[in-house]
Coordinates of C-alpha atoms and ligand atoms in Angstrom, one line a residue:
X1 CA 0.0 0.0 0.0
X2 CA 1.2 3.5 -0.7
X3 CA -0.8 5.2 2.1
X4 CA 2.1 4.8 4.5
X5 CA 4.5 6.5 2.2
X6 CA 3.4 10.2 1.9
X7 CA 6.3 12.3 3.0
X8 CA 6.0 14.9 5.7
X9 CA 7.3 14.8 9.2
X10 CA 4.7 13.8 11.9
X11 CA 3.5 16.8 13.7
X12 CA 3.3 17.3 17.4
X13 CA 0.1 15.8 18.7
X14 CA -1.8 18.8 20.0
X15 CA -0.9 21.3 17.4
X16 CA -2.5 19.2 14.6
X17 CA -5.9 20.5 13.8
X18 CA -5.5 23.9 15.4
X19 CA -6.2 25.7 12.2
X20 CA -9.5 23.8 11.8
X21 CA -10.4 24.5 15.4
X22 CA -9.8 28.2 14.9
X23 CA -11.9 28.2 11.8
X24 CA -14.7 26.5 13.7
X25 CA -14.4 29.1 16.4
X26 CA -14.7 32.0 13.9
X27 CA -17.7 30.2 12.3
X28 CA -19.5 29.7 15.6
X29 CA -18.9 33.2 16.7
X30 CA -20.2 34.5 13.4
X31 CA -23.2 32.3 13.9
X32 CA -23.8 33.6 17.4
X33 CA -23.6 37.1 16.1
X34 CA -26.6 36.5 13.8
X35 CA -28.5 34.0 16.0
X36 CA -31.8 35.0 17.6
X37 CA -30.9 37.3 20.5
X38 CA -33.6 35.9 22.7
X39 CA -36.5 33.5 22.9
X40 CA -37.1 29.9 22.2
X41 CA -34.4 29.1 19.6
X42 CA -31.8 30.8 21.6
X43 CA -32.7 28.6 24.5
X44 CA -32.5 25.5 22.3
X45 CA -29.1 26.5 21.0
X46 CA -27.8 27.1 24.5
X47 CA -29.1 23.9 25.8
X48 CA -27.6 21.9 23.0
X49 CA -24.2 23.5 23.2
X50 CA -23.9 23.2 27.0
X51 CA -25.2 19.6 27.0
X52 CA -22.9 18.7 24.2
X53 CA -19.9 19.7 26.3
X54 CA -21.1 17.3 29.0
X55 CA -21.6 14.6 26.5
X56 CA -18.0 15.0 25.3
X57 CA -17.1 13.9 28.8
X58 CA -19.0 10.7 28.2
X59 CA -17.0 10.2 25.0
X60 CA -13.8 10.2 27.2
X61 CA -15.0 7.9 29.9
X62 CA -17.2 5.5 27.9
X63 CA -16.1 5.9 24.3
X64 CA -12.4 6.0 24.9
X65 CA -11.9 4.3 28.2
X66 CA -14.9 1.9 28.1
X67 CA -16.3 2.6 31.5
X68 CA -20.0 3.0 31.7
X69 CA -20.9 6.1 33.6
X70 CA -24.5 6.9 34.6
X71 CA -23.7 10.0 36.6
X72 CA -22.9 12.6 33.9
X73 CA -26.0 14.7 34.8
X74 CA -24.7 14.7 38.4
X75 CA -21.4 16.2 37.1
X76 CA -23.4 18.6 35.1
X77 CA -25.3 19.5 38.2
X78 CA -22.2 20.0 40.4
X79 CA -20.8 22.4 37.8
X80 CA -24.1 24.2 37.6
X81 CA -24.5 24.5 41.4
X82 CA -20.9 25.8 41.8
X83 CA -21.7 28.6 39.3
X84 CA -25.1 29.3 40.8
X85 CA -24.0 29.3 44.4
X86 CA -20.7 31.0 43.5
X87 CA -22.4 33.9 41.7
X88 CA -25.6 34.2 43.8
X89 CA -24.6 33.3 47.3
X90 CA -20.8 33.7 47.6
X91 CA -20.3 36.8 45.4
X92 CA -17.7 35.1 43.2
X93 CA -17.2 36.3 39.6
X94 CA -18.6 33.9 37.0
X95 CA -15.1 33.1 35.6
X96 CA -13.9 32.2 39.1
X97 CA -16.9 30.0 39.9
X98 CA -16.8 28.1 36.6
X99 CA -13.2 26.8 36.8
X100 CA -13.8 26.2 40.6
X101 CA -16.8 24.0 39.6
X102 CA -14.7 22.1 37.1
X103 CA -12.0 21.5 39.7
X104 CA -14.4 20.5 42.5
X105 CA -16.3 18.2 40.1
X106 CA -13.1 16.9 38.6
X107 CA -12.1 15.8 42.1
X108 CA -15.4 14.1 42.6
X109 CA -14.8 12.3 39.3
X110 CA -11.4 11.2 40.4
X111 CA -12.8 9.8 43.6
X112 CA -15.5 8.0 41.7
X113 CA -12.8 6.6 39.4
X114 CA -11.1 5.2 42.5
X115 CA -14.0 2.7 42.8
X116 CA -12.7 1.1 39.6
X117 CA -9.8 -0.3 41.6
X118 CA -12.1 -2.9 43.1
X119 CA -15.0 -2.9 40.7
X120 CA -15.4 -3.2 37.0
X121 CA -18.1 -3.4 34.3
X122 CA -21.6 -3.4 35.6
X123 CA -20.6 -3.1 39.2
X124 CA -18.8 0.1 38.5
X125 CA -21.9 1.3 36.5
X126 CA -24.0 0.6 39.7
X127 CA -21.6 2.7 41.7
X128 CA -22.0 5.6 39.3
X129 CA -25.8 5.3 39.6
X130 CA -25.5 5.4 43.4
X131 CA -23.4 8.5 43.2
X132 CA -25.9 10.1 41.0
X133 CA -28.8 9.3 43.4
X134 CA -26.9 10.5 46.4
X135 CA -26.1 13.7 44.7
X136 CA -29.7 14.3 43.9
X137 CA -30.7 13.6 47.5
X138 CA -28.0 16.1 48.7
X139 CA -29.1 18.8 46.2
X140 CA -32.7 18.4 47.3
X141 CA -32.3 18.1 51.0
X142 CA -29.3 20.1 52.1
X143 CA -31.5 23.2 51.9
X144 CA -29.2 25.6 53.8
X145 CA -26.5 25.1 51.1
X146 CA -28.4 24.3 47.9
X147 CA -31.7 26.1 48.5
X148 CA -33.4 22.7 48.3
X149 CA -36.1 21.7 45.7
X150 CA -36.9 25.3 45.0
X151 CA -33.6 25.7 43.2
X152 CA -31.5 28.8 42.7
X153 CA -32.6 31.8 40.6
X154 CA -30.9 35.0 39.6
X155 CA -27.7 33.3 38.4
X156 CA -25.6 35.9 36.7
X157 CA -23.7 35.8 33.5
X158 CA -20.2 37.2 33.2
X159 CA -19.1 40.7 32.6
X160 CA -15.5 41.3 31.7
X161 CA -13.8 44.7 31.5
X162 CA -14.8 45.9 28.0
X163 CA -16.7 42.7 27.2
X164 CA -20.3 42.2 28.4
X165 CA -21.3 38.6 28.0
X166 CA -24.8 39.0 29.6
X167 CA -26.6 39.5 26.3
X168 CA -28.2 36.5 24.6
X169 CA -25.9 36.5 21.5
X170 CA -22.7 37.2 23.5
X171 CA -23.5 34.4 26.0
X172 CA -24.3 32.0 23.2
X173 CA -21.0 32.9 21.6
X174 CA -19.3 31.9 24.9
X175 CA -21.1 28.6 25.1
X176 CA -20.3 27.8 21.5
X177 CA -16.7 28.8 21.9
X178 CA -16.5 26.5 24.9
X179 CA -18.1 23.7 22.9
X180 CA -15.4 24.1 20.1
X181 CA -12.7 24.0 22.8
X182 CA -14.2 20.9 24.5
X183 CA -14.7 19.2 21.1
X184 CA -11.2 20.0 20.0
X185 CA -9.7 18.8 23.3
X186 CA -11.7 15.5 23.2
X187 CA -10.8 14.9 19.6
X188 CA -7.1 15.5 20.0
X189 CA -7.1 13.4 23.2
X190 CA -8.0 10.4 21.2
X191 CA -4.8 10.5 19.2
X192 CA -2.6 11.3 22.2
X193 CA -0.7 8.9 24.4
X194 CA -3.2 9.3 27.2
X195 CA -6.1 8.7 24.8
X196 CA -4.4 5.6 23.3
X197 CA -3.8 4.2 26.8
X198 CA -7.5 4.7 27.5
X199 CA -8.5 2.9 24.4
X200 CA -6.1 0.1 25.3
X201 CA -7.8 -0.2 28.6
X202 CA -11.1 -0.3 26.9
X203 CA -10.1 -3.0 24.4
X204 CA -8.0 -5.3 26.6
X205 CA -7.0 -4.4 30.1
X206 CA -4.6 -7.3 30.5
X207 CA -2.7 -6.4 27.3
X208 CA -2.7 -2.8 28.2
X209 CA -1.1 -3.5 31.6
X210 CA 1.6 -5.6 29.9
X211 CA 2.3 -2.7 27.6
X212 CA 3.1 -0.6 30.6
X213 CA -0.3 1.2 31.0
X214 CA -1.3 1.7 34.6
X215 CA -4.9 0.8 34.0
X216 CA -6.2 2.0 37.3
X217 CA -4.7 5.4 37.0
X218 CA -6.0 5.7 33.4
X219 CA -9.5 5.0 34.5
X220 CA -9.3 7.5 37.4
X221 CA -8.0 10.2 35.0
X222 CA -10.8 9.4 32.5
X223 CA -13.4 9.9 35.2
X224 CA -11.7 13.1 36.3
X225 CA -11.7 14.5 32.7
X226 CA -15.3 13.5 32.1
X227 CA -16.4 15.1 35.3
X228 CA -14.6 18.3 34.5
X229 CA -16.2 18.5 31.1
X230 CA -19.6 17.8 32.7
X231 CA -19.0 20.7 35.1
X232 CA -18.0 23.0 32.3
X233 CA -21.2 22.3 30.4
X234 CA -23.2 22.6 33.7
X235 CA -21.6 25.9 34.7
X236 CA -22.5 27.4 31.3
X237 CA -25.9 25.9 31.5
X238 CA -26.6 27.6 34.8
X239 CA -25.6 31.0 33.3
X240 CA -27.7 30.3 30.2
X241 CA -31.0 29.8 32.1
X242 CA -30.4 31.9 35.2
X243 CA -32.3 29.3 37.2
X244 CA -31.5 25.7 38.2
X245 CA -33.1 23.0 40.4
X246 CA -32.2 19.5 41.5
X247 CA -34.6 17.7 39.2
X248 CA -32.7 19.1 36.1
X249 CA -29.7 16.9 37.1
X250 CA -31.4 13.7 38.2
X251 CA -30.8 10.1 37.1
X252 CA -33.1 10.2 34.1
X253 CA -31.1 13.2 32.7
X254 CA -27.9 11.0 33.0
X255 CA -29.7 8.4 30.9
X256 CA -30.6 11.1 28.3
X257 CA -27.0 12.2 28.2
X258 CA -25.8 8.6 27.7
X259 CA -28.4 8.2 25.0
X260 CA -27.1 11.3 23.2
X261 CA -23.6 9.9 23.3
X262 CA -24.6 6.5 22.1
X263 CA -26.9 7.8 19.4
X264 CA -24.4 10.1 17.9
X265 CA -21.4 7.8 18.3
X266 CA -19.6 7.5 21.6
X267 CA -16.2 7.0 19.9
X268 CA -16.0 10.6 18.7
X269 CA -16.8 14.0 20.1
X270 CA -18.3 14.9 16.7
X271 CA -20.7 12.0 17.2
X272 CA -21.6 13.2 20.7
X273 CA -22.3 16.6 19.2
X274 CA -24.6 15.2 16.5
X275 CA -26.4 13.0 19.1
X276 CA -26.9 15.9 21.4
X277 CA -28.3 18.2 18.7
X278 CA -30.5 15.5 17.5
X279 CA -32.0 14.6 20.9
X280 CA -32.5 18.2 21.8
X281 CA -34.2 19.0 18.5
X282 CA -36.2 15.8 18.1
X283 CA -38.9 16.6 20.7
X284 CA -39.3 20.0 19.0
X285 CA -39.7 18.4 15.6
X286 CA -42.2 15.9 17.0
X287 CA -44.2 18.4 18.9
X288 CA -47.0 18.3 16.3
X289 CA -47.7 14.6 17.3
X290 CA -48.9 15.8 20.7
X291 CA -49.6 12.9 23.0
X292 CA -48.1 10.3 20.7
X293 CA -44.8 12.2 20.7
X294 CA -43.1 10.2 23.5
X295 CA -43.8 6.9 21.8
X296 CA -42.4 8.0 18.5
X297 CA -39.4 9.6 20.2
X298 CA -38.6 6.4 22.0
X299 CA -39.1 4.3 18.9
X300 CA -36.9 6.6 16.8
X301 CA -34.1 6.4 19.4
X302 CA -34.3 2.6 19.7
X303 CA -34.3 2.2 15.9
X304 CA -31.2 4.3 15.4
X305 CA -29.4 2.5 18.1
X306 CA -30.3 -0.9 16.8
X307 CA -29.4 -0.2 13.2
X308 CA -26.4 2.1 13.9
X309 CA -24.5 0.4 16.7
X310 CA -21.6 2.9 16.2
X311 CA -24.0 5.8 16.2
X312 CA -24.6 8.3 13.5
X313 CA -21.0 9.4 13.4
X314 CA -19.8 5.8 13.0
X315 CA -21.8 5.7 9.8
X316 CA -20.4 9.0 8.5
X317 CA -16.8 8.1 9.5
X318 CA -17.0 4.8 7.7
X319 CA -18.3 6.6 4.6
X320 CA -15.8 9.4 4.5
X321 CA -13.2 8.1 7.0
X322 CA -9.5 7.8 6.3
X323 CA -8.2 11.2 6.9
X324 CA -6.5 12.5 10.0
X325 CA -4.4 9.4 10.6
X326 CA -1.0 9.6 12.3
X327 CA 1.5 10.2 9.6
X328 CA 3.8 7.2 9.0
X329 CA 5.7 9.3 6.6
X330 CA 9.4 9.5 6.6
X331 CA 9.4 7.3 9.6
X332 CA 11.7 4.8 8.1
X333 CA 12.0 1.8 10.3
X334 CA 14.1 2.7 13.2
X335 CA 14.3 -0.1 15.9
X336 CA 17.4 0.5 17.9
X337 CA 17.0 -2.4 20.2
X338 CA 18.1 -4.5 17.2
X339 CA 21.3 -2.6 16.9
X340 CA 22.5 -3.5 20.4
X341 CA 23.9 -6.8 19.1
X342 CA 24.3 -8.1 22.6
X343 CA 26.5 -11.1 22.7
X344 CA 25.3 -14.1 24.7
X345 CA 26.7 -13.5 28.2
X346 CA 26.6 -14.9 31.7
X347 CA 24.7 -12.0 33.0
X348 CA 21.2 -13.0 34.1
X349 CA 18.5 -10.9 32.6
X350 CA 15.5 -12.7 34.2
X351 CA 16.0 -14.8 37.4
X352 CA 13.1 -16.8 38.9
X353 CA 13.7 -18.7 42.1
X354 CA 11.4 -21.2 43.9
X355 CA 8.3 -19.9 42.0
X356 CA 5.0 -21.5 43.0
X357 CA 1.5 -20.7 42.0
X358 CA -1.4 -22.7 43.5
X359 CA -5.0 -22.4 42.3
X360 CA -6.8 -23.8 45.3
X361 CA -5.5 -27.4 45.6
X362 CA -3.9 -27.3 42.1
X363 CA -0.2 -26.7 42.1
X364 CA 0.1 -25.1 38.6
X365 CA 3.7 -24.2 39.5
X366 CA 5.7 -25.8 42.2
X367 CA 9.1 -24.3 43.2
X368 CA 10.4 -23.6 39.7
X369 CA 13.9 -22.1 39.2
X370 CA 14.8 -20.6 36.0
X371 CA 17.5 -18.1 34.8
X372 CA 17.6 -16.4 31.4
X373 CA 21.0 -15.2 30.3
X374 CA 21.2 -11.9 28.5
X375 CA 21.4 -12.2 24.7
X376 CA 20.1 -15.8 24.6
X377 CA 17.0 -17.6 23.6
X378 CA 15.6 -19.7 26.4
X379 CA 12.8 -22.1 25.7
X380 CA 10.3 -23.3 28.2
X381 CA 8.6 -26.5 27.1
X382 CA 6.3 -29.1 28.6
X383 CA 3.0 -30.9 28.0
X384 CA -0.3 -29.1 27.9
X385 CA -1.3 -28.0 31.4
X386 CA 2.2 -28.2 32.8
X387 CA 2.2 -24.6 33.9
X388 CA 4.0 -22.8 31.2
X389 CA 1.5 -20.0 30.6
X390 CA 1.0 -19.7 34.4
X391 CA 4.8 -19.2 34.6
X392 CA 4.6 -16.4 32.1
X393 CA 1.6 -14.8 33.8
X394 CA 3.4 -14.8 37.2
X395 CA 6.6 -13.4 35.6
X396 CA 4.8 -10.6 33.9
X397 CA 2.8 -9.7 37.0
X398 CA -0.7 -10.8 36.0
X399 CA -0.8 -13.4 38.8
X400 CA 0.7 -13.0 42.3
X401 CA 2.9 -16.0 43.1
X402 CA 2.1 -18.2 46.0
X403 CA 5.8 -18.3 46.8
X404 CA 9.1 -17.5 45.2
X405 CA 10.8 -14.4 43.6
X406 CA 11.3 -12.8 40.3
X407 CA 14.2 -10.5 39.4
X408 CA 14.8 -8.4 36.3
X409 CA 18.4 -7.5 35.7
X410 CA 19.1 -7.9 39.4
X411 CA 16.0 -5.9 40.6
X412 CA 13.4 -7.8 42.6
X413 CA 10.1 -7.2 40.8
X414 CA 8.0 -9.8 42.7
X415 CA 5.8 -7.2 44.4
X416 CA 5.3 -5.0 41.4
X417 CA 2.3 -4.8 39.1
X418 CA 2.3 -5.8 35.5
X419 CA 2.8 -2.3 34.2
X420 CA 5.7 -1.6 36.5
X421 CA 7.5 -4.7 35.3
X422 CA 6.9 -3.6 31.7
X423 CA 8.3 -0.2 32.6
X424 CA 11.4 -2.1 33.8
X425 CA 11.9 -3.7 30.4
X426 CA 9.7 -6.8 30.3
X427 CA 7.5 -7.4 27.2
X428 CA 5.3 -10.3 26.3
X429 CA 2.9 -11.8 23.8
X430 CA -0.1 -14.1 24.6
X431 CA -1.0 -17.6 23.7
X432 CA -4.5 -16.4 23.0
X433 CA -4.0 -13.2 21.0
X434 CA -4.7 -10.0 22.9
X435 CA -4.7 -7.1 20.5
X436 CA -6.6 -3.8 20.8
X437 CA -9.5 -4.5 18.5
X438 CA -10.9 -1.0 18.3
X439 CA -7.6 0.3 16.9
X440 CA -5.5 0.2 13.8
X441 CA -2.4 -2.0 13.5
X442 CA -0.2 1.1 13.8
X443 CA -2.0 2.3 17.0
X444 CA -1.7 -1.1 18.5
X445 CA 2.1 -1.0 18.0
X446 CA 2.3 2.7 19.1
X447 CA 1.0 1.7 22.5
X448 CA 3.9 -0.7 22.7
X449 CA 6.3 2.1 21.7
X450 CA 4.8 4.3 24.4
X451 CA 6.1 1.9 27.1
X452 CA 7.3 4.3 29.9
X453 CA 11.0 3.9 30.2
X454 CA 11.4 3.5 26.4
X455 CA 13.6 6.3 25.0
X456 CA 10.9 7.7 22.7
X457 CA 7.8 7.3 24.8
X458 CA 7.1 11.0 25.3
X459 CA 8.0 11.9 21.8
X460 CA 5.0 11.5 19.4
X461 CA 7.0 11.4 16.1
X462 CA 9.6 9.1 17.7
X463 CA 6.8 6.8 18.8
X464 CA 5.4 6.7 15.2
X465 CA 8.8 5.9 13.7
X466 CA 9.5 3.3 16.3
X467 CA 6.1 1.6 15.6
X468 CA 6.7 1.7 11.9
X469 CA 10.1 0.2 12.5
X470 CA 8.6 -2.6 14.4
X471 CA 6.0 -3.2 11.7
X472 CA 8.7 -3.2 9.1
X473 CA 10.6 -5.8 11.1
X474 CA 7.6 -8.2 11.1
X475 CA 6.7 -7.3 7.5
X476 CA 3.4 -5.5 8.2
X477 CA 4.1 -1.9 7.5
X478 CA 1.7 -2.0 4.6
X479 CA -1.1 -2.9 6.9
X480 CA -0.4 0.0 9.3
X481 CA -3.7 1.8 8.8
X482 CA -6.0 -1.3 8.7
X483 CA -8.2 -2.1 11.7
X484 CA -6.3 -4.9 13.5
X485 CA -9.3 -7.1 13.2
X486 CA -9.0 -7.2 9.4
X487 CA -5.8 -9.1 9.7
X488 CA -5.4 -12.9 9.7
X489 CA -4.8 -14.7 12.9
X490 CA -1.1 -15.2 12.0
X491 CA -0.7 -11.5 11.2
X492 CA -2.4 -10.5 14.5
X493 CA 0.3 -12.5 16.2
X494 CA 2.9 -10.5 14.3
X495 CA 1.2 -7.3 15.5
X496 CA 1.6 -8.6 19.1
X497 CA 5.3 -9.3 18.5
X498 CA 5.7 -5.8 16.8
X499 CA 3.9 -4.2 19.8
X500 CA 6.3 -5.9 22.2
X501 CA 9.4 -5.0 20.1
X502 CA 8.4 -1.4 19.7
X503 CA 8.9 -0.9 23.4
X504 CA 12.6 -1.8 23.1
X505 CA 12.3 -4.4 25.8
X506 CA 15.2 -6.0 27.6
X507 CA 13.5 -9.3 27.9
X508 CA 10.8 -10.6 25.5
X509 CA 8.4 -13.4 26.7
X510 CA 6.7 -15.3 23.9
X511 CA 3.8 -17.6 24.8
X512 CA 3.4 -20.2 22.0
X513 CA 3.8 -17.8 19.1
X514 CA 3.3 -20.7 16.7
X515 CA -0.1 -21.7 18.1
X516 CA -2.8 -21.4 15.6
X517 CA -0.5 -20.8 12.6
X518 CA -0.5 -22.9 9.4
X519 CA 2.7 -24.5 8.1
X520 CA 3.8 -21.6 5.9
X521 CA 3.1 -19.1 8.7
X522 CA 5.1 -21.3 11.1
X523 CA 8.0 -21.3 8.8
X524 CA 7.9 -17.6 8.5
X525 CA 7.7 -17.3 12.3
X526 CA 10.8 -19.5 12.6
X527 CA 12.6 -17.2 10.3
X528 CA 11.5 -14.1 12.3
X529 CA 12.6 -15.7 15.5
X530 CA 16.0 -16.5 14.0
X531 CA 16.4 -12.9 12.9
X532 CA 15.5 -11.7 16.5
X533 CA 18.0 -14.2 17.9
X534 CA 20.6 -12.9 15.4
X535 CA 20.2 -9.4 16.9
X536 CA 20.9 -10.7 20.3
X537 CA 17.5 -10.1 21.9
X538 CA 16.9 -11.8 25.2
X539 CA 13.9 -14.1 24.7
X540 CA 12.0 -16.6 26.8
X541 CA 9.9 -18.6 24.4
X542 CA 7.2 -21.2 25.1
X543 CA 6.4 -23.6 22.3
X544 CA 5.2 -27.0 21.6
X545 CA 7.0 -27.3 18.3
X546 CA 10.2 -29.1 19.2
X547 CA 11.6 -28.4 15.7
X548 CA 11.1 -24.7 16.2
X549 CA 12.6 -24.9 19.7
X550 CA 15.7 -26.8 18.5
X551 CA 16.1 -24.2 15.7
X552 CA 16.3 -21.2 18.0
X553 CA 17.0 -22.2 21.6
X554 CA 20.3 -21.8 23.4
X555 CA 18.9 -23.3 26.6
X556 CA 15.8 -25.3 27.5
X557 CA 13.8 -25.8 30.6
X558 CA 11.1 -28.5 30.8
X559 CA 8.1 -28.4 33.1
X560 CA 5.8 -31.2 34.0
X561 CA 2.9 -30.9 36.4
X562 CA 4.3 -27.5 37.5
X563 CA 7.7 -28.9 38.4
X564 CA 11.0 -28.4 36.6
X565 CA 12.1 -31.8 35.3
X566 CA 15.1 -30.7 33.2
X567 CA 17.1 -27.7 32.5
X568 CA 20.2 -27.2 30.3
X569 CA 21.6 -27.2 26.8
X570 CA 19.1 -28.4 24.1
X571 CA 21.0 -31.6 23.2
X572 CA 21.2 -32.8 26.8
X573 CA 17.7 -31.8 27.7
X574 CA 15.9 -33.3 24.7
X575 CA 17.6 -36.6 25.3
X576 CA 17.0 -36.6 29.1
X577 CA 15.0 -39.7 30.0
X578 CA 12.4 -37.9 32.1
X579 CA 11.8 -35.5 29.3
X580 CA 11.5 -38.3 26.8
X581 CA 9.0 -40.1 29.1
X582 CA 6.9 -37.0 29.9
X583 CA 6.9 -35.2 26.7
X584 CA 8.8 -36.4 23.7
X585 CA 7.8 -40.0 24.2
X586 CA 4.3 -39.0 23.0
X587 CA 5.0 -38.0 19.4
X588 CA 1.4 -36.7 18.7
X589 CA 2.1 -34.0 21.2
X590 CA 4.6 -32.4 18.9
X591 CA 1.9 -31.4 16.6
X592 CA -0.4 -30.0 19.2
X593 CA -0.5 -26.3 18.7
Ligands
ADP601 P1 0.3 -24.7 29.9 O1 0.4 -23.3 29.4 O2 1.5 -25.4 30.2 O3 -0.5 -25.5 28.9 P2 -1.2 -23.5 32.1 O4 -0.2 -22.7 32.8 O5 -2.2 -22.8 31.2 O6 -0.5 -24.7 31.3 O7 -2.1 -24.3 33.1 C1 -1.5 -25.0 34.2 C2 -2.6 -25.5 35.1 O8 -3.1 -24.4 35.8 C3 -3.7 -26.2 34.3 O9 -4.2 -27.3 35.1 C4 -4.8 -25.1 34.3 O10 -6.1 -25.6 34.3 C5 -4.5 -24.4 35.7 N1 -4.8 -22.9 35.6 C6 -4.2 -22.0 34.8 N2 -4.7 -20.8 35.0 C7 -5.6 -20.9 36.0 C8 -6.5 -20.0 36.6 N3 -6.6 -18.7 36.4 N4 -7.4 -20.6 37.6 C9 -7.3 -21.9 37.9 N5 -6.5 -22.8 37.3 C10 -5.7 -22.3 36.3
MG602 MG1 -0.2 -22.3 27.7

């Protein structure tokens, strides 16, 4: 494909798209200047623009990070109450109360995100519902602070020196400008390192953590950002209507906001914007139906959601998509870890001592010792169920060991989480492929290149060229911009290997890379492994294929029923009587993938 070969240097992440955003800003301000200065349509425009900012928050937490949040109206309300109480009761200027509301609400968001440490999926969604309900109760019943169910009236709009924003058009201009800002921020976030980490968490938490992503921190941050955006929309909403009351921010409003996001397309702030405008306008369009309006409204929403699972924007993006990709241009395959040319040495890169892992009564691993020397390929073999994958899972930090220790280049990492081990130079692939399905091949590999501790991880153009380099190494650079799901199983494995390589790891763990591959693909994989070995990369590989193992391994360890039964040079190990009895003696096992 030639797409990957247009030449211009990759631009810094956040600067890209600024001209478009400025153009949009001028356009909305011009629109505000001619919009109705008061009345019904002005209200609709203000409602749509302030809601759309809050819905952009849902794009971050749900669309990017995959966490269902049913408390966005609560965040909207917190922001609105901060501006209302700030300007009416506490005598704060509008532009002090608004950011204050964003900060306070952002902190609530972070705290709510902390719940994701213990809870995931539906349970976390339940917690967000509880938060929403508690907030409504507080807004209604803490009368001395919130004015209770009567709400707060007389909320003032801002006046700056030389700029009076109290008029209808001027205030609409402010709301629309904030909307452009929020949309731009959310859009650029998607292509940033943080945004990619969020999408990694959404698509596959385990893979993300082994790419060095601190999944807990990422979820907390996503909730914080979504809350702050909710509060920005809420604060502007309060100024727009001069009156607020608790019922405007109740649970059913959270459902409406969620529907707006899903309807428009939760993967993109543009989708959120479309969905919001549509749901704000739809009741107006259907007004002529009188009593039947709610039924038609509900049916329309359900039909759109059923037939457009990616929302309206998903449909548009599929039609006209393809622009705005990360430039792979000029990023000719740079992969410095392959230039280290480390010679096999006696230095131990990965040392495991007395490692045990018990699942209830099952001893999946039982006191296993293993030492991988730097610059060598070390194979771990054994029959099915002998504990090989468990060994890798414990080494990479996905499981806590029952006993034993793990050291990386002399540092004890036994107590560390998966992402911390990755940050110290460990990388791995999975027996059952774990790619980030919502992303392109290039984005998958970029997450690998963004491994904290890698020399380019903070440098966007360095990350792209590192990722392209890794893709070139495995021969997939032409597929860079394809969705990863469009690739064959074998090629998805290569994406995983490229993702691991892009992080310039010290030690690479490969769990049955040949599993599920056909003969041709297996041969190509053998060739790839030989090339990696030629570059002196330190590798611990699990495989069933004895031929492949013989071809690449400098050292072999054999497991059986969780115990190490042999360890040493390939020739000696493969002829060891226990190994022959347990493993090689059953020839059919050689072919088991
Ligand atoms: P291998 O990779 O060598 O085929 P595994 O490490 O996957 O073997 O499995 C070793 C043993 O541990 C098997 O009996 C398996 O059923 C068990 N096991 C692996 N993971 C778990 C788990 N998460 N919970 C319970 N048992 C497990
Ligand atoms: Mg396994």
